[in-house]
């Protein structure tokens, strides 16, 4: 093997060893020279630990409210377990936390394995992770293209409305919106050396939120039940023709589920949709 090929092979081994963690240290002595003071595996561990600390910093930066809720030791434990199962494979660390909420859901203990008073809160970590991931997505994803607001008559022929990539419907079993805002204020106060009361535990209260970006700022709005129903329909369909048909097909369901007269729902849509389009919560589908 030529010297250039040997170098490439060793670089590839080092990369894989850093990504895989301690289980890759068994072959360290074949590539790294150890000493009496520090073994080959210990020298490799310097790079492995440094890499993982950087990834943990990224996870903490993306999920600050979740880290506040769990506490740093437990958050690090969950994060390391996640990184072990799903090591970073993308050039951008923005992708790092994409599957964290699903990991927390998949590893959540069964409700039968804990005392009844704790069972309800088992879903809080994964739901917090989905909320915070939606905020990160709103900041980075492609937003809605500028367009003129359609006329009201056009709206109620159900044009193909859609959620832009920067808008995410997030639904919880707990009042996480106020908790995350309080956690943000608490973290900011600590950075400034100020005392600030820790946020109270989130109450068991179903909540639907729309996380979106408008004028370069990430915003969150609480939704009424009928608004969440409309966005759920739009999220479930992908093509322009499907969106209009889906809205028409689910129109009666919307009325019945929300116990609204047709005229009342039309009035609500009249007030909401133009503003939602103006603020880039929604967009006209292509």
PDB file of C-alpha atoms in Angstrom:
ATOM      1  CA  UNK A   1       0.000   0.000   0.000  1.00  0.00           C
ATOM      2  CA  UNK A   2       1.379   3.390  -0.965  1.00  0.00           C
ATOM      3  CA  UNK A   3       2.076   6.027   1.672  1.00  0.00           C
ATOM      4  CA  UNK A   4      -0.845   8.148   0.428  1.00  0.00           C
ATOM      5  CA  UNK A   5      -3.201   5.174   0.691  1.00  0.00           C
ATOM      6  CA  UNK A   6      -1.900   4.388   4.178  1.00  0.00           C
ATOM      7  CA  UNK A   7      -2.525   7.969   5.266  1.00  0.00           C
ATOM      8  CA  UNK A   8      -6.060   7.889   3.856  1.00  0.00           C
ATOM      9  CA  UNK A   9      -6.761   4.584   5.627  1.00  0.00           C
ATOM     10  CA  UNK A  10      -5.518   5.941   8.952  1.00  0.00           C
ATOM     11  CA  UNK A  11      -7.513   9.128   8.576  1.00  0.00           C
ATOM     12  CA  UNK A  12     -10.630   7.080   7.870  1.00  0.00           C
ATOM     13  CA  UNK A  13      -9.968   4.885  10.901  1.00  0.00           C
ATOM     14  CA  UNK A  14      -9.492   7.931  13.138  1.00  0.00           C
ATOM     15  CA  UNK A  15     -12.725   9.480  11.875  1.00  0.00           C
ATOM     16  CA  UNK A  16     -14.714   6.287  12.480  1.00  0.00           C
ATOM     17  CA  UNK A  17     -13.105   5.784  15.900  1.00  0.00           C
ATOM     18  CA  UNK A  18     -14.050   9.292  17.003  1.00  0.00           C
ATOM     19  CA  UNK A  19     -17.620   8.787  15.781  1.00  0.00           C
ATOM     20  CA  UNK A  20     -18.036   5.340  17.337  1.00  0.00           C
ATOM     21  CA  UNK A  21     -16.632   6.204  20.740  1.00  0.00           C
ATOM     22  CA  UNK A  22     -15.008   3.902  23.320  1.00  0.00           C
ATOM     23  CA  UNK A  23     -15.989   0.655  21.594  1.00  0.00           C
ATOM     24  CA  UNK A  24     -13.612   1.564  18.748  1.00  0.00           C
ATOM     25  CA  UNK A  25     -10.601   1.876  21.078  1.00  0.00           C
ATOM     26  CA  UNK A  26      -9.658  -1.809  20.902  1.00  0.00           C
ATOM     27  CA  UNK A  27      -7.626  -1.260  17.722  1.00  0.00           C
ATOM     28  CA  UNK A  28      -6.021   1.965  18.927  1.00  0.00           C
ATOM     29  CA  UNK A  29      -2.618   0.353  19.516  1.00  0.00           C
ATOM     30  CA  UNK A  30      -2.429  -0.622  15.833  1.00  0.00           C
ATOM     31  CA  UNK A  31      -2.497   3.020  14.756  1.00  0.00           C
ATOM     32  CA  UNK A  32      -1.417   5.085  17.785  1.00  0.00           C
ATOM     33  CA  UNK A  33       1.822   4.793  19.755  1.00  0.00           C
ATOM     34  CA  UNK A  34       1.204   4.604  23.482  1.00  0.00           C
ATOM     35  CA  UNK A  35       3.561   5.228  26.373  1.00  0.00           C
ATOM     36  CA  UNK A  36       3.959   4.289  30.012  1.00  0.00           C
ATOM     37  CA  UNK A  37       2.184   7.502  30.982  1.00  0.00           C
ATOM     38  CA  UNK A  38      -0.682   7.244  28.499  1.00  0.00           C
ATOM     39  CA  UNK A  39      -1.922   4.255  26.535  1.00  0.00           C
ATOM     40  CA  UNK A  40      -2.949   4.406  22.889  1.00  0.00           C
ATOM     41  CA  UNK A  41      -6.599   4.073  23.909  1.00  0.00           C
ATOM     42  CA  UNK A  42      -6.263   6.964  26.376  1.00  0.00           C
ATOM     43  CA  UNK A  43      -4.737   9.176  23.698  1.00  0.00           C
ATOM     44  CA  UNK A  44      -7.547   8.332  21.314  1.00  0.00           C
ATOM     45  CA  UNK A  45     -10.052   9.067  24.097  1.00  0.00           C
ATOM     46  CA  UNK A  46      -8.872  12.697  24.198  1.00  0.00           C
ATOM     47  CA  UNK A  47     -10.238  13.192  20.686  1.00  0.00           C
ATOM     48  CA  UNK A  48     -13.328  11.077  21.316  1.00  0.00           C
ATOM     49  CA  UNK A  49     -14.236  12.985  24.480  1.00  0.00           C
ATOM     50  CA  UNK A  50     -13.546  16.371  22.913  1.00  0.00           C
ATOM     51  CA  UNK A  51     -15.787  15.523  19.986  1.00  0.00           C
ATOM     52  CA  UNK A  52     -18.594  14.341  22.239  1.00  0.00           C
ATOM     53  CA  UNK A  53     -18.346  17.396  24.462  1.00  0.00           C
ATOM     54  CA  UNK A  54     -18.791  19.559  21.378  1.00  0.00           C
ATOM     55  CA  UNK A  55     -21.863  17.564  20.348  1.00  0.00           C
ATOM     56  CA  UNK A  56     -23.285  17.834  23.871  1.00  0.00           C
ATOM     57  CA  UNK A  57     -22.825  21.612  23.710  1.00  0.00           C
ATOM     58  CA  UNK A  58     -24.802  21.656  20.464  1.00  0.00           C
ATOM     59  CA  UNK A  59     -27.582  19.544  21.973  1.00  0.00           C
ATOM     60  CA  UNK A  60     -27.784  21.809  25.031  1.00  0.00           C
ATOM     61  CA  UNK A  61     -27.907  24.891  22.801  1.00  0.00           C
ATOM     62  CA  UNK A  62     -30.805  23.479  20.778  1.00  0.00           C
ATOM     63  CA  UNK A  63     -32.786  22.067  23.726  1.00  0.00           C
ATOM     64  CA  UNK A  64     -32.194  24.484  26.643  1.00  0.00           C
ATOM     65  CA  UNK A  65     -35.674  24.121  28.145  1.00  0.00           C
ATOM     66  CA  UNK A  66     -35.425  20.332  28.019  1.00  0.00           C
ATOM     67  CA  UNK A  67     -32.044  20.459  29.751  1.00  0.00           C
ATOM     68  CA  UNK A  68     -33.560  22.752  32.374  1.00  0.00           C
ATOM     69  CA  UNK A  69     -36.456  20.338  32.889  1.00  0.00           C
ATOM     70  CA  UNK A  70     -34.335  17.178  33.125  1.00  0.00           C
ATOM     71  CA  UNK A  71     -31.298  18.677  34.812  1.00  0.00           C
ATOM     72  CA  UNK A  72     -27.864  18.623  33.190  1.00  0.00           C
ATOM     73  CA  UNK A  73     -26.765  15.094  34.282  1.00  0.00           C
ATOM     74  CA  UNK A  74     -29.917  13.381  32.998  1.00  0.00           C
ATOM     75  CA  UNK A  75     -29.969  15.494  29.837  1.00  0.00           C
ATOM     76  CA  UNK A  76     -26.365  14.492  29.088  1.00  0.00           C
ATOM     77  CA  UNK A  77     -27.237  10.846  29.688  1.00  0.00           C
ATOM     78  CA  UNK A  78     -30.132  10.972  27.220  1.00  0.00           C
ATOM     79  CA  UNK A  79     -28.057  12.946  24.718  1.00  0.00           C
ATOM     80  CA  UNK A  80     -25.162  10.484  24.839  1.00  0.00           C
ATOM     81  CA  UNK A  81     -27.563   7.584  24.351  1.00  0.00           C
ATOM     82  CA  UNK A  82     -29.069   9.358  21.365  1.00  0.00           C
ATOM     83  CA  UNK A  83     -25.665  10.154  19.850  1.00  0.00           C
ATOM     84  CA  UNK A  84     -24.612   6.543  20.342  1.00  0.00           C
ATOM     85  CA  UNK A  85     -27.608   5.326  18.342  1.00  0.00           C
ATOM     86  CA  UNK A  86     -27.593   8.147  15.804  1.00  0.00           C
ATOM     87  CA  UNK A  87     -24.073   9.569  15.421  1.00  0.00           C
ATOM     88  CA  UNK A  88     -23.657  12.781  13.501  1.00  0.00           C
ATOM     89  CA  UNK A  89     -23.412  12.081   9.760  1.00  0.00           C
ATOM     90  CA  UNK A  90     -24.119  15.519   8.329  1.00  0.00           C
ATOM     91  CA  UNK A  91     -21.666  18.323   7.649  1.00  0.00           C
ATOM     92  CA  UNK A  92     -23.997  20.734   9.476  1.00  0.00           C
ATOM     93  CA  UNK A  93     -24.559  20.307  13.206  1.00  0.00           C
ATOM     94  CA  UNK A  94     -27.994  21.817  12.665  1.00  0.00           C
ATOM     95  CA  UNK A  95     -29.138  18.303  11.722  1.00  0.00           C
ATOM     96  CA  UNK A  96     -27.811  16.827  14.958  1.00  0.00           C
ATOM     97  CA  UNK A  97     -30.985  17.028  17.045  1.00  0.00           C
ATOM     98  CA  UNK A  98     -33.432  16.162  14.272  1.00  0.00           C
ATOM     99  CA  UNK A  99     -34.315  12.727  15.665  1.00  0.00           C
ATOM    100  CA  UNK A 100     -33.960  13.470  19.384  1.00  0.00           C
ATOM    101  CA  UNK A 101     -37.692  13.680  20.116  1.00  0.00           C
ATOM    102  CA  UNK A 102     -38.293  10.348  18.362  1.00  0.00           C
ATOM    103  CA  UNK A 103     -35.445   8.798  20.366  1.00  0.00           C
ATOM    104  CA  UNK A 104     -36.972  10.010  23.629  1.00  0.00           C
ATOM    105  CA  UNK A 105     -40.362   8.628  22.587  1.00  0.00           C
ATOM    106  CA  UNK A 106     -38.880   5.256  21.622  1.00  0.00           C
ATOM    107  CA  UNK A 107     -36.972   4.907  24.904  1.00  0.00           C
ATOM    108  CA  UNK A 108     -39.749   6.228  27.152  1.00  0.00           C
ATOM    109  CA  UNK A 109     -40.631   3.770  29.950  1.00  0.00           C
ATOM    110  CA  UNK A 110     -44.067   2.215  29.794  1.00  0.00           C
ATOM    111  CA  UNK A 111     -46.683   3.814  32.010  1.00  0.00           C
ATOM    112  CA  UNK A 112     -47.128   0.493  33.840  1.00  0.00           C
ATOM    113  CA  UNK A 113     -43.499   0.565  34.986  1.00  0.00           C
ATOM    114  CA  UNK A 114     -43.857   3.742  37.074  1.00  0.00           C
ATOM    115  CA  UNK A 115     -46.144   4.954  39.823  1.00  0.00           C
ATOM    116  CA  UNK A 116     -49.453   6.406  38.570  1.00  0.00           C
ATOM    117  CA  UNK A 117     -48.662   9.944  39.740  1.00  0.00           C
ATOM    118  CA  UNK A 118     -45.560   9.981  37.505  1.00  0.00           C
ATOM    119  CA  UNK A 119     -47.031   8.257  34.463  1.00  0.00           C
ATOM    120  CA  UNK A 120     -48.630  11.367  32.979  1.00  0.00           C
ATOM    121  CA  UNK A 121     -45.329  13.236  32.876  1.00  0.00           C
ATOM    122  CA  UNK A 122     -43.419  10.596  30.924  1.00  0.00           C
ATOM    123  CA  UNK A 123     -44.210  12.324  27.626  1.00  0.00           C
ATOM    124  CA  UNK A 124     -43.003  15.766  28.693  1.00  0.00           C
ATOM    125  CA  UNK A 125     -39.356  15.283  27.562  1.00  0.00           C
ATOM    126  CA  UNK A 126     -40.222  14.172  24.032  1.00  0.00           C
ATOM    127  CA  UNK A 127     -42.872  16.881  23.656  1.00  0.00           C
ATOM    128  CA  UNK A 128     -40.474  19.553  24.898  1.00  0.00           C
ATOM    129  CA  UNK A 129     -37.914  18.284  22.388  1.00  0.00           C
ATOM    130  CA  UNK A 130     -40.433  18.544  19.526  1.00  0.00           C
ATOM    131  CA  UNK A 131     -41.303  22.101  20.525  1.00  0.00           C
ATOM    132  CA  UNK A 132     -37.690  23.229  20.733  1.00  0.00           C
ATOM    133  CA  UNK A 133     -36.805  21.457  17.484  1.00  0.00           C
ATOM    134  CA  UNK A 134     -39.674  23.316  15.820  1.00  0.00           C
ATOM    135  CA  UNK A 135     -38.162  26.607  17.017  1.00  0.00           C
ATOM    136  CA  UNK A 136     -34.797  25.648  15.535  1.00  0.00           C
ATOM    137  CA  UNK A 137     -36.483  24.617  12.297  1.00  0.00           C
ATOM    138  CA  UNK A 138     -38.339  27.931  12.059  1.00  0.00           C
ATOM    139  CA  UNK A 139     -35.035  29.758  12.302  1.00  0.00           C
ATOM    140  CA  UNK A 140     -33.230  27.791   9.589  1.00  0.00           C
ATOM    141  CA  UNK A 141     -35.828  26.459   7.139  1.00  0.00           C
ATOM    142  CA  UNK A 142     -36.862  28.142   3.912  1.00  0.00           C
ATOM    143  CA  UNK A 143     -39.670  30.592   4.583  1.00  0.00           C
ATOM    144  CA  UNK A 144     -42.783  31.595   2.674  1.00  0.00           C
ATOM    145  CA  UNK A 145     -42.345  33.605  -0.497  1.00  0.00           C
ATOM    146  CA  UNK A 146     -43.801  37.130  -0.437  1.00  0.00           C
ATOM    147  CA  UNK A 147     -47.207  37.264  -2.090  1.00  0.00           C
ATOM    148  CA  UNK A 148     -50.272  39.420  -2.070  1.00  0.00           C
ATOM    149  CA  UNK A 149     -53.103  38.340   0.200  1.00  0.00           C
ATOM    150  CA  UNK A 150     -55.866  36.739  -1.887  1.00  0.00           C
ATOM    151  CA  UNK A 151     -59.324  38.231  -1.984  1.00  0.00           C
ATOM    152  CA  UNK A 152     -61.820  36.868   0.512  1.00  0.00           C
ATOM    153  CA  UNK A 153     -63.933  35.269  -2.196  1.00  0.00           C
ATOM    154  CA  UNK A 154     -60.888  33.406  -3.418  1.00  0.00           C
ATOM    155  CA  UNK A 155     -60.116  32.176   0.082  1.00  0.00           C
ATOM    156  CA  UNK A 156     -63.468  30.528   0.512  1.00  0.00           C
ATOM    157  CA  UNK A 157     -63.157  28.573  -2.644  1.00  0.00           C
ATOM    158  CA  UNK A 158     -60.416  26.941  -0.565  1.00  0.00           C
ATOM    159  CA  UNK A 159     -57.243  27.755  -2.425  1.00  0.00           C
ATOM    160  CA  UNK A 160     -54.295  25.460  -1.900  1.00  0.00           C
ATOM    161  CA  UNK A 161     -52.933  26.803   1.363  1.00  0.00           C
ATOM    162  CA  UNK A 162     -49.898  25.174   2.904  1.00  0.00           C
ATOM    163  CA  UNK A 163     -47.538  25.358   5.826  1.00  0.00           C
ATOM    164  CA  UNK A 164     -44.158  26.696   4.667  1.00  0.00           C
ATOM    165  CA  UNK A 165     -41.087  24.779   5.758  1.00  0.00           C
ATOM    166  CA  UNK A 166     -40.496  27.362   8.479  1.00  0.00           C
ATOM    167  CA  UNK A 167     -43.905  26.717  10.105  1.00  0.00           C
ATOM    168  CA  UNK A 168     -44.591  23.699  12.310  1.00  0.00           C
ATOM    169  CA  UNK A 169     -47.765  22.611  14.069  1.00  0.00           C
ATOM    170  CA  UNK A 170     -46.796  21.314  17.519  1.00  0.00           C
ATOM    171  CA  UNK A 171     -49.349  19.654  19.804  1.00  0.00           C
ATOM    172  CA  UNK A 172     -48.766  18.756  23.440  1.00  0.00           C
ATOM    173  CA  UNK A 173     -50.505  17.187  26.397  1.00  0.00           C
ATOM    174  CA  UNK A 174     -48.985  19.850  28.664  1.00  0.00           C
ATOM    175  CA  UNK A 175     -48.772  23.646  28.897  1.00  0.00           C
ATOM    176  CA  UNK A 176     -45.255  23.812  27.469  1.00  0.00           C
ATOM    177  CA  UNK A 177     -45.453  27.244  25.834  1.00  0.00           C
ATOM    178  CA  UNK A 178     -45.377  29.174  29.100  1.00  0.00           C
ATOM    179  CA  UNK A 179     -42.833  26.741  30.565  1.00  0.00           C
ATOM    180  CA  UNK A 180     -40.372  27.240  27.693  1.00  0.00           C
ATOM    181  CA  UNK A 181     -40.732  31.028  27.866  1.00  0.00           C
ATOM    182  CA  UNK A 182     -40.112  30.924  31.617  1.00  0.00           C
ATOM    183  CA  UNK A 183     -37.088  28.645  31.110  1.00  0.00           C
ATOM    184  CA  UNK A 184     -35.713  31.100  28.528  1.00  0.00           C
ATOM    185  CA  UNK A 185     -36.104  33.997  30.982  1.00  0.00           C
ATOM    186  CA  UNK A 186     -34.493  31.957  33.755  1.00  0.00           C
ATOM    187  CA  UNK A 187     -31.477  31.078  31.586  1.00  0.00           C
ATOM    188  CA  UNK A 188     -31.055  34.709  30.505  1.00  0.00           C
ATOM    189  CA  UNK A 189     -31.205  35.896  34.114  1.00  0.00           C
ATOM    190  CA  UNK A 190     -28.513  33.404  35.132  1.00  0.00           C
ATOM    191  CA  UNK A 191     -26.263  34.600  32.285  1.00  0.00           C
ATOM    192  CA  UNK A 192     -26.668  38.167  33.551  1.00  0.00           C
ATOM    193  CA  UNK A 193     -25.972  37.176  37.148  1.00  0.00           C
ATOM    194  CA  UNK A 194     -29.521  37.912  38.260  1.00  0.00           C
ATOM    195  CA  UNK A 195     -31.797  35.870  40.480  1.00  0.00           C
ATOM    196  CA  UNK A 196     -34.919  34.543  38.843  1.00  0.00           C
ATOM    197  CA  UNK A 197     -37.498  32.090  40.062  1.00  0.00           C
ATOM    198  CA  UNK A 198     -37.320  28.685  38.417  1.00  0.00           C
ATOM    199  CA  UNK A 199     -40.299  27.906  36.178  1.00  0.00           C
ATOM    200  CA  UNK A 200     -42.994  25.748  37.698  1.00  0.00           C
ATOM    201  CA  UNK A 201     -43.606  22.275  36.332  1.00  0.00           C
ATOM    202  CA  UNK A 202     -45.826  22.348  33.227  1.00  0.00           C
ATOM    203  CA  UNK A 203     -49.447  21.582  33.980  1.00  0.00           C
ATOM    204  CA  UNK A 204     -51.333  18.773  32.253  1.00  0.00           C
ATOM    205  CA  UNK A 205     -53.219  20.891  29.755  1.00  0.00           C
ATOM    206  CA  UNK A 206     -53.528  20.062  26.030  1.00  0.00           C
ATOM    207  CA  UNK A 207     -52.129  22.778  23.833  1.00  0.00           C
ATOM    208  CA  UNK A 208     -51.709  23.376  20.102  1.00  0.00           C
ATOM    209  CA  UNK A 209     -49.026  25.780  18.912  1.00  0.00           C
ATOM    210  CA  UNK A 210     -47.819  27.102  15.591  1.00  0.00           C
ATOM    211  CA  UNK A 211     -44.103  27.831  15.504  1.00  0.00           C
ATOM    212  CA  UNK A 212     -43.166  30.061  12.574  1.00  0.00           C
ATOM    213  CA  UNK A 213     -40.816  32.783  11.349  1.00  0.00           C
ATOM    214  CA  UNK A 214     -41.857  36.307  10.433  1.00  0.00           C
ATOM    215  CA  UNK A 215     -39.516  39.171   9.606  1.00  0.00           C
ATOM    216  CA  UNK A 216     -36.483  37.097  10.647  1.00  0.00           C
ATOM    217  CA  UNK A 217     -37.892  36.346  14.097  1.00  0.00           C
ATOM    218  CA  UNK A 218     -39.112  33.011  15.433  1.00  0.00           C
ATOM    219  CA  UNK A 219     -42.594  33.345  16.882  1.00  0.00           C
ATOM    220  CA  UNK A 220     -45.071  31.043  18.590  1.00  0.00           C
ATOM    221  CA  UNK A 221     -48.828  31.455  18.606  1.00  0.00           C
ATOM    222  CA  UNK A 222     -51.366  29.462  20.578  1.00  0.00           C
ATOM    223  CA  UNK A 223     -54.082  27.964  18.414  1.00  0.00           C
ATOM    224  CA  UNK A 224     -57.732  27.399  19.054  1.00  0.00           C
ATOM    225  CA  UNK A 225     -59.038  23.900  18.384  1.00  0.00           C
ATOM    226  CA  UNK A 226     -60.550  24.779  15.007  1.00  0.00           C
ATOM    227  CA  UNK A 227     -57.308  26.417  13.857  1.00  0.00           C
ATOM    228  CA  UNK A 228     -55.332  23.324  14.805  1.00  0.00           C
ATOM    229  CA  UNK A 229     -57.825  21.184  12.870  1.00  0.00           C
ATOM    230  CA  UNK A 230     -57.328  23.296   9.744  1.00  0.00           C
ATOM    231  CA  UNK A 231     -53.535  23.135  10.014  1.00  0.00           C
ATOM    232  CA  UNK A 232     -53.668  19.393  10.616  1.00  0.00           C
ATOM    233  CA  UNK A 233     -55.498  18.945   7.325  1.00  0.00           C
ATOM    234  CA  UNK A 234     -52.965  21.115   5.504  1.00  0.00           C
ATOM    235  CA  UNK A 235     -50.046  19.236   7.079  1.00  0.00           C
ATOM    236  CA  UNK A 236     -51.416  15.852   6.034  1.00  0.00           C
ATOM    237  CA  UNK A 237     -51.523  16.620   2.300  1.00  0.00           C
ATOM    238  CA  UNK A 238     -48.676  17.497  -0.013  1.00  0.00           C
ATOM    239  CA  UNK A 239     -49.993  18.465  -3.437  1.00  0.00           C
ATOM    240  CA  UNK A 240     -51.896  21.601  -4.362  1.00  0.00           C
ATOM    241  CA  UNK A 241     -54.946  19.763  -5.690  1.00  0.00           C
ATOM    242  CA  UNK A 242     -55.022  17.507  -2.636  1.00  0.00           C
ATOM    243  CA  UNK A 243     -55.053  20.437  -0.219  1.00  0.00           C
ATOM    244  CA  UNK A 244     -58.139  22.048  -1.702  1.00  0.00           C
ATOM    245  CA  UNK A 245     -59.972  18.729  -1.907  1.00  0.00           C
ATOM    246  CA  UNK A 246     -58.914  17.737   1.597  1.00  0.00           C
ATOM    247  CA  UNK A 247     -60.245  20.986   3.056  1.00  0.00           C
ATOM    248  CA  UNK A 248     -63.555  20.547   1.267  1.00  0.00           C
ATOM    249  CA  UNK A 249     -63.799  16.889   2.306  1.00  0.00           C
ATOM    250  CA  UNK A 250     -63.062  17.720   5.947  1.00  0.00           C
ATOM    251  CA  UNK A 251     -65.306  20.779   6.066  1.00  0.00           C
ATOM    252  CA  UNK A 252     -68.203  18.949   7.701  1.00  0.00           C
ATOM    253  CA  UNK A 253     -65.845  17.252  10.124  1.00  0.00           C
ATOM    254  CA  UNK A 254     -64.434  20.639  11.107  1.00  0.00           C
ATOM    255  CA  UNK A 255     -67.923  21.943  11.802  1.00  0.00           C
ATOM    256  CA  UNK A 256     -68.976  18.924  13.850  1.00  0.00           C
ATOM    257  CA  UNK A 257     -65.745  18.529  15.786  1.00  0.00           C
ATOM    258  CA  UNK A 258     -65.711  22.170  16.850  1.00  0.00           C
ATOM    259  CA  UNK A 259     -69.499  22.476  17.241  1.00  0.00           C
ATOM    260  CA  UNK A 260     -69.616  25.488  14.964  1.00  0.00           C
ATOM    261  CA  UNK A 261     -72.252  26.695  12.567  1.00  0.00           C
ATOM    262  CA  UNK A 262     -70.984  27.050   9.022  1.00  0.00           C
ATOM    263  CA  UNK A 263     -71.443  30.820   9.096  1.00  0.00           C
ATOM    264  CA  UNK A 264     -69.450  31.057  12.324  1.00  0.00           C
ATOM    265  CA  UNK A 265     -66.537  29.025  10.956  1.00  0.00           C
ATOM    266  CA  UNK A 266     -66.507  31.115   7.780  1.00  0.00           C
ATOM    267  CA  UNK A 267     -66.359  34.261   9.883  1.00  0.00           C
ATOM    268  CA  UNK A 268     -63.451  32.881  11.914  1.00  0.00           C
ATOM    269  CA  UNK A 269     -61.566  31.918   8.758  1.00  0.00           C
ATOM    270  CA  UNK A 270     -62.291  35.357   7.339  1.00  0.00           C
ATOM    271  CA  UNK A 271     -60.536  36.949  10.305  1.00  0.00           C
ATOM    272  CA  UNK A 272     -57.678  34.465  10.629  1.00  0.00           C
ATOM    273  CA  UNK A 273     -56.463  33.384   7.182  1.00  0.00           C
ATOM    274  CA  UNK A 274     -55.533  36.802   5.753  1.00  0.00           C
ATOM    275  CA  UNK A 275     -53.504  37.603   8.861  1.00  0.00           C
ATOM    276  CA  UNK A 276     -51.904  34.134   8.859  1.00  0.00           C
ATOM    277  CA  UNK A 277     -50.827  34.648   5.248  1.00  0.00           C
ATOM    278  CA  UNK A 278     -49.543  38.143   6.001  1.00  0.00           C
ATOM    279  CA  UNK A 279     -47.367  36.885   8.861  1.00  0.00           C
ATOM    280  CA  UNK A 280     -46.036  33.898   6.847  1.00  0.00           C
ATOM    281  CA  UNK A 281     -47.710  31.384   9.122  1.00  0.00           C
ATOM    282  CA  UNK A 282     -49.278  29.981   5.957  1.00  0.00           C
ATOM    283  CA  UNK A 283     -48.486  30.323   2.291  1.00  0.00           C
ATOM    284  CA  UNK A 284     -50.193  29.671  -1.020  1.00  0.00           C
ATOM    285  CA  UNK A 285     -49.241  26.195  -2.204  1.00  0.00           C
ATOM    286  CA  UNK A 286     -47.441  25.829  -5.493  1.00  0.00           C
TER     287      UNK A 286
END
